[in-house]
Tab-separated table of C-alpha atoms in Angstrom:
chain	number	residue	atom	x	y	z
A	1	UNK	CA	3.943	4.220	11.989
A	2	UNK	CA	2.773	1.141	13.388
A	3	UNK	CA	1.542	0.030	16.873
A	4	UNK	CA	-0.002	-3.683	16.978
A	5	UNK	CA	-1.998	-4.416	20.203
A	6	UNK	CA	-2.955	-8.467	20.868
A	7	UNK	CA	-5.794	-9.815	22.769
A	8	UNK	CA	-7.008	-12.980	23.562
A	9	UNK	CA	-10.618	-14.051	23.945
A	10	UNK	CA	-12.040	-17.213	23.922
A	11	UNK	CA	-9.151	-19.258	21.875
A	12	UNK	CA	-9.074	-16.526	19.454
A	13	UNK	CA	-5.964	-14.354	18.436
A	14	UNK	CA	-7.234	-10.631	17.553
A	15	UNK	CA	-4.821	-8.939	16.122
A	16	UNK	CA	-5.226	-5.112	15.889
A	17	UNK	CA	-2.619	-2.702	14.187
A	18	UNK	CA	-3.129	1.299	14.791
A	19	UNK	CA	-1.784	3.671	12.109
A	20	UNK	CA	-0.252	2.856	8.643
A	21	UNK	CA	1.159	0.100	7.431
A	22	UNK	CA	3.179	0.692	4.640
A	23	UNK	CA	6.810	-0.519	3.530
A	24	UNK	CA	8.601	0.680	6.730
A	25	UNK	CA	6.525	-1.290	9.118
A	26	UNK	CA	4.529	-4.302	7.610
A	27	UNK	CA	7.712	-6.296	9.140
A	28	UNK	CA	5.424	-5.322	12.596
A	29	UNK	CA	2.451	-6.981	11.203
A	30	UNK	CA	4.557	-10.382	9.811
A	31	UNK	CA	6.538	-10.167	13.480
A	32	UNK	CA	2.729	-10.248	15.006
A	33	UNK	CA	0.992	-13.035	13.152
A	34	UNK	CA	4.013	-14.979	13.155
A	35	UNK	CA	4.027	-14.873	16.964
A	36	UNK	CA	0.779	-15.363	16.699
A	37	UNK	CA	0.859	-18.986	15.127
A	38	UNK	CA	4.188	-19.668	16.861
A	39	UNK	CA	1.906	-19.559	20.479
A	40	UNK	CA	-0.311	-22.459	18.506
A	41	UNK	CA	-2.958	-19.921	17.898
A	42	UNK	CA	-5.288	-21.279	14.981
A	43	UNK	CA	-8.046	-18.585	15.254
A	44	UNK	CA	-6.553	-15.368	14.103
A	45	UNK	CA	-8.688	-12.403	14.307
A	46	UNK	CA	-7.344	-9.026	12.717
A	47	UNK	CA	-9.406	-6.101	13.891
A	48	UNK	CA	-8.421	-3.367	11.196
A	49	UNK	CA	-10.886	-0.796	12.522
A	50	UNK	CA	-7.706	1.220	13.765
A	51	UNK	CA	-6.006	0.401	10.437
A	52	UNK	CA	-5.465	4.440	8.869
A	53	UNK	CA	-3.320	2.799	5.657
A	54	UNK	CA	-1.621	-0.113	3.728
A	55	UNK	CA	0.369	-0.293	0.846
A	56	UNK	CA	1.439	-3.404	-0.979
A	57	UNK	CA	3.812	-4.051	1.976
A	58	UNK	CA	1.434	-5.055	4.471
A	59	UNK	CA	-1.045	-6.878	1.599
A	60	UNK	CA	1.821	-9.277	0.732
A	61	UNK	CA	2.396	-9.657	4.735
A	62	UNK	CA	-1.438	-11.482	4.824
A	63	UNK	CA	-0.953	-13.042	0.953
A	64	UNK	CA	2.299	-14.454	2.059
A	65	UNK	CA	0.583	-16.511	5.151
A	66	UNK	CA	-2.434	-18.050	2.898
A	67	UNK	CA	-0.488	-21.027	1.742
A	68	UNK	CA	0.602	-21.815	5.326
A	69	UNK	CA	-3.008	-21.083	6.927
A	70	UNK	CA	-4.530	-23.474	4.155
A	71	UNK	CA	-2.106	-26.656	4.676
A	72	UNK	CA	-2.153	-25.757	8.990
A	73	UNK	CA	-5.980	-25.451	9.084
A	74	UNK	CA	-5.381	-22.110	10.455
A	75	UNK	CA	-8.091	-19.217	10.240
A	76	UNK	CA	-7.646	-15.773	9.532
A	77	UNK	CA	-10.298	-13.010	9.371
A	78	UNK	CA	-10.016	-9.546	8.770
A	79	UNK	CA	-12.993	-7.597	10.057
A	80	UNK	CA	-14.164	-3.504	10.367
A	81	UNK	CA	-12.380	-1.930	7.530
A	82	UNK	CA	-12.735	1.690	6.733
A	83	UNK	CA	-13.411	2.481	3.014
A	84	UNK	CA	-10.473	3.616	2.069
A	85	UNK	CA	-8.435	0.283	3.680
A	86	UNK	CA	-11.117	-1.688	2.372
A	87	UNK	CA	-11.323	-0.139	-1.344
A	88	UNK	CA	-6.859	-1.078	-1.444
A	89	UNK	CA	-7.794	-4.573	-0.942
A	90	UNK	CA	-11.073	-4.273	-3.400
A	91	UNK	CA	-8.108	-2.860	-6.082
A	92	UNK	CA	-6.209	-6.098	-6.016
A	93	UNK	CA	-9.502	-8.732	-5.942
A	94	UNK	CA	-8.198	-9.279	-2.519
A	95	UNK	CA	-11.768	-10.286	-1.377
A	96	UNK	CA	-11.226	-13.354	-2.737
A	97	UNK	CA	-8.328	-14.417	-1.446
A	98	UNK	CA	-8.622	-13.526	2.025
A	99	UNK	CA	-11.480	-13.799	4.588
A	100	UNK	CA	-13.293	-10.194	5.111
A	101	UNK	CA	-16.150	-9.324	7.051
A	102	UNK	CA	-18.038	-6.202	8.680
A	103	UNK	CA	-17.517	-6.636	12.345
A	104	UNK	CA	-16.421	-8.961	15.209
A	105	UNK	CA	-19.524	-10.709	15.728
A	106	UNK	CA	-19.089	-11.848	12.138
A	107	UNK	CA	-15.813	-12.610	12.417
A	108	UNK	CA	-15.939	-14.649	15.656
A	109	UNK	CA	-18.484	-17.025	13.521
A	110	UNK	CA	-16.738	-17.352	11.070
A	111	UNK	CA	-13.412	-18.967	12.541
A	112	UNK	CA	-15.867	-20.695	15.076
B	1	UNK	CA	-1.048	24.793	-8.901
B	2	UNK	CA	2.866	23.149	-8.559
B	3	UNK	CA	3.954	21.707	-5.656
B	4	UNK	CA	7.288	20.355	-4.788
B	5	UNK	CA	8.772	18.108	-2.423
B	6	UNK	CA	12.147	17.093	-1.863
B	7	UNK	CA	12.660	13.643	-0.369
B	8	UNK	CA	15.860	11.544	0.369
B	9	UNK	CA	15.275	7.417	-0.039
B	10	UNK	CA	14.933	6.166	3.153
B	11	UNK	CA	11.408	4.063	3.682
B	12	UNK	CA	11.329	5.357	7.030
B	13	UNK	CA	10.374	9.118	4.694
B	14	UNK	CA	7.247	7.566	2.563
B	15	UNK	CA	5.323	8.735	5.603
B	16	UNK	CA	6.541	12.479	4.493
B	17	UNK	CA	5.326	11.393	0.890
B	18	UNK	CA	2.323	10.706	1.641
B	19	UNK	CA	1.536	13.954	4.599
B	20	UNK	CA	2.792	15.842	1.295
B	21	UNK	CA	0.578	14.372	-1.180
B	22	UNK	CA	-2.847	14.542	1.171
B	23	UNK	CA	-1.743	17.505	2.217
B	24	UNK	CA	-0.880	19.286	-1.703
B	25	UNK	CA	-4.602	17.770	-2.852
B	26	UNK	CA	-6.581	18.557	0.205
B	27	UNK	CA	-8.652	21.655	-0.983
B	28	UNK	CA	-9.155	21.522	-4.033
B	29	UNK	CA	-12.384	19.355	-4.192
B	30	UNK	CA	-11.280	15.890	-5.262
B	31	UNK	CA	-13.038	13.183	-3.415
B	32	UNK	CA	-11.212	11.544	0.339
B	33	UNK	CA	-11.265	7.877	-1.969
B	34	UNK	CA	-9.509	9.642	-5.121
B	35	UNK	CA	-7.309	10.910	-3.028
B	36	UNK	CA	-6.711	7.636	-0.938
B	37	UNK	CA	-6.061	5.938	-4.384
B	38	UNK	CA	-3.241	8.532	-5.688
B	39	UNK	CA	-1.900	8.384	-2.545
B	40	UNK	CA	-1.188	4.508	-2.289
B	41	UNK	CA	-0.083	4.536	-5.855
B	42	UNK	CA	2.996	7.061	-5.330
B	43	UNK	CA	3.785	4.991	-2.270
B	44	UNK	CA	3.971	2.113	-4.143
B	45	UNK	CA	6.553	4.542	-6.818
B	46	UNK	CA	8.385	5.753	-4.293
B	47	UNK	CA	9.284	2.716	-2.122
B	48	UNK	CA	10.088	0.819	-5.156
B	49	UNK	CA	12.386	3.989	-6.167
B	50	UNK	CA	13.848	4.304	-2.690
B	51	UNK	CA	14.085	0.292	-2.673
B	52	UNK	CA	15.118	-0.758	-5.952
B	53	UNK	CA	16.788	2.157	-7.762
B	54	UNK	CA	18.828	3.617	-4.333
B	55	UNK	CA	18.794	0.923	-2.023
B	56	UNK	CA	17.558	2.812	1.065
B	57	UNK	CA	20.313	5.538	0.727
B	58	UNK	CA	18.833	8.692	2.630
B	59	UNK	CA	21.739	10.682	0.875
B	60	UNK	CA	20.305	9.976	-2.093
B	61	UNK	CA	17.399	12.794	-3.150
B	62	UNK	CA	14.296	12.380	-5.258
B	63	UNK	CA	11.661	15.150	-6.276
B	64	UNK	CA	8.112	14.832	-6.424
B	65	UNK	CA	5.837	17.072	-7.796
B	66	UNK	CA	2.430	17.577	-8.188
B	67	UNK	CA	0.354	19.434	-11.001
B	68	UNK	CA	-3.033	20.322	-9.962
B	69	UNK	CA	-5.411	22.692	-11.994
B	70	UNK	CA	-9.347	21.995	-11.869
B	71	UNK	CA	-10.389	19.572	-14.529
B	72	UNK	CA	-7.496	18.538	-15.488
B	73	UNK	CA	-5.939	15.232	-14.792
B	74	UNK	CA	-3.758	16.068	-11.731
B	75	UNK	CA	-0.038	14.769	-12.343
B	76	UNK	CA	2.462	13.640	-10.555
B	77	UNK	CA	6.330	13.609	-11.351
B	78	UNK	CA	9.166	12.013	-9.687
B	79	UNK	CA	11.838	13.224	-11.008
B	80	UNK	CA	15.511	11.452	-10.261
B	81	UNK	CA	19.029	11.264	-11.253
B	82	UNK	CA	20.625	7.992	-13.256
B	83	UNK	CA	18.469	5.470	-14.956
B	84	UNK	CA	14.172	4.309	-14.952
B	85	UNK	CA	12.931	1.202	-13.386
B	86	UNK	CA	10.395	1.199	-16.122
B	87	UNK	CA	7.152	-0.394	-14.773
B	88	UNK	CA	5.567	-0.380	-18.153
B	89	UNK	CA	8.613	-2.742	-19.099
B	90	UNK	CA	7.920	-4.884	-16.137
B	91	UNK	CA	5.717	-7.957	-16.165
B	92	UNK	CA	3.536	-8.684	-12.720
B	93	UNK	CA	3.916	-12.110	-11.140
B	94	UNK	CA	-0.065	-13.421	-11.696
B	95	UNK	CA	-1.624	-13.866	-8.512
B	96	UNK	CA	-1.027	-17.421	-8.039
B	97	UNK	CA	2.303	-16.501	-8.085
B	98	UNK	CA	2.152	-14.173	-5.379
B	99	UNK	CA	0.403	-16.434	-3.129
B	100	UNK	CA	2.552	-19.684	-3.762
B	101	UNK	CA	5.965	-17.999	-4.421
B	102	UNK	CA	5.888	-15.756	-2.022
B	103	UNK	CA	6.598	-12.693	-4.336
B	104	UNK	CA	5.315	-9.883	-2.793
B	105	UNK	CA	6.978	-7.479	-5.670
B	106	UNK	CA	4.189	-7.394	-7.896
B	107	UNK	CA	1.201	-6.151	-5.904
B	108	UNK	CA	2.444	-2.610	-5.587
B	109	UNK	CA	2.891	-2.071	-9.839
B	110	UNK	CA	-0.607	-3.798	-10.084
B	111	UNK	CA	-1.878	-1.166	-8.059
B	112	UNK	CA	-0.050	1.664	-9.498
B	113	UNK	CA	-1.336	0.115	-12.988
B	114	UNK	CA	-4.924	0.226	-11.948
B	115	UNK	CA	-5.367	3.390	-10.112
B	116	UNK	CA	-3.281	5.717	-12.699
B	117	UNK	CA	-4.362	6.360	-16.463
B	118	UNK	CA	-0.678	6.998	-16.975
B	119	UNK	CA	2.355	6.202	-16.760
B	120	UNK	CA	5.202	7.617	-18.664
B	121	UNK	CA	8.940	7.927	-18.526
B	122	UNK	CA	10.978	10.974	-20.070
B	123	UNK	CA	15.361	10.463	-20.131
B	124	UNK	CA	16.793	14.197	-19.648
B	125	UNK	CA	20.428	14.180	-19.750
B	126	UNK	CA	21.419	13.020	-16.458
B	127	UNK	CA	17.569	13.092	-15.302
B	128	UNK	CA	14.875	11.070	-15.895
B	129	UNK	CA	11.486	12.141	-15.251
B	130	UNK	CA	8.317	9.207	-14.467
B	131	UNK	CA	4.774	10.970	-15.097
B	132	UNK	CA	1.821	9.504	-13.753
B	133	UNK	CA	-1.602	11.242	-14.492
B	134	UNK	CA	-4.918	10.164	-13.442
B	135	UNK	CA	-8.267	12.250	-14.495
B	136	UNK	CA	-10.496	12.835	-11.230
B	137	UNK	CA	-13.980	14.683	-10.142
B	138	UNK	CA	-13.607	17.564	-8.925
B	139	UNK	CA	-16.208	19.087	-7.028
């Protein structure tokens, strides 16, 4: 359902979910972000270019980290969403709560 | 046109539910964005039902019907045995509560209510029908 890749560039951890995140697969996203934090990364980018679908279970994962990231001064930026995926975030007004940008260059600037 | 799909209550089957809806709505001239919104709302409804009413038991089955006719609202029916979990009676937590208390539950219902025009329940003997409708543009 979802495959999640990780790649490190200039001290930034880039998480790339490939496929669809729903109630059965959101745990994969949660574990990946938790692992990144556990390894000490303070700058995390989520490359959404291969994310085909996300339901509330996946959105809930991102939201569950908002407080922790604020407390620990960690930064997370999501980028390169398709129109459909971006629409899901928009319906819930998550553009106000998460940092979302158009591409990797912008995303890297925002975490530096 | 009426499309029917039977699904066992395992969340592994949500992918099949989404594919069924996408395929059913494919050749009706509805925009991709509107189809994707309805897919999302129905994924939320079905996952709620599987998790909260059926404890993800794959042997418990419900039916999903889609009624689509040009210039009418698209109607989805979830036909299930047993009692309904009426989302109209459910007060969603605020976004603040969802963030600070990590209440993941309310997000799905918020999505369904934002996307669909109506959500109604009908109790028939031993069946419960949940009917969701959305007005869309047909090209």
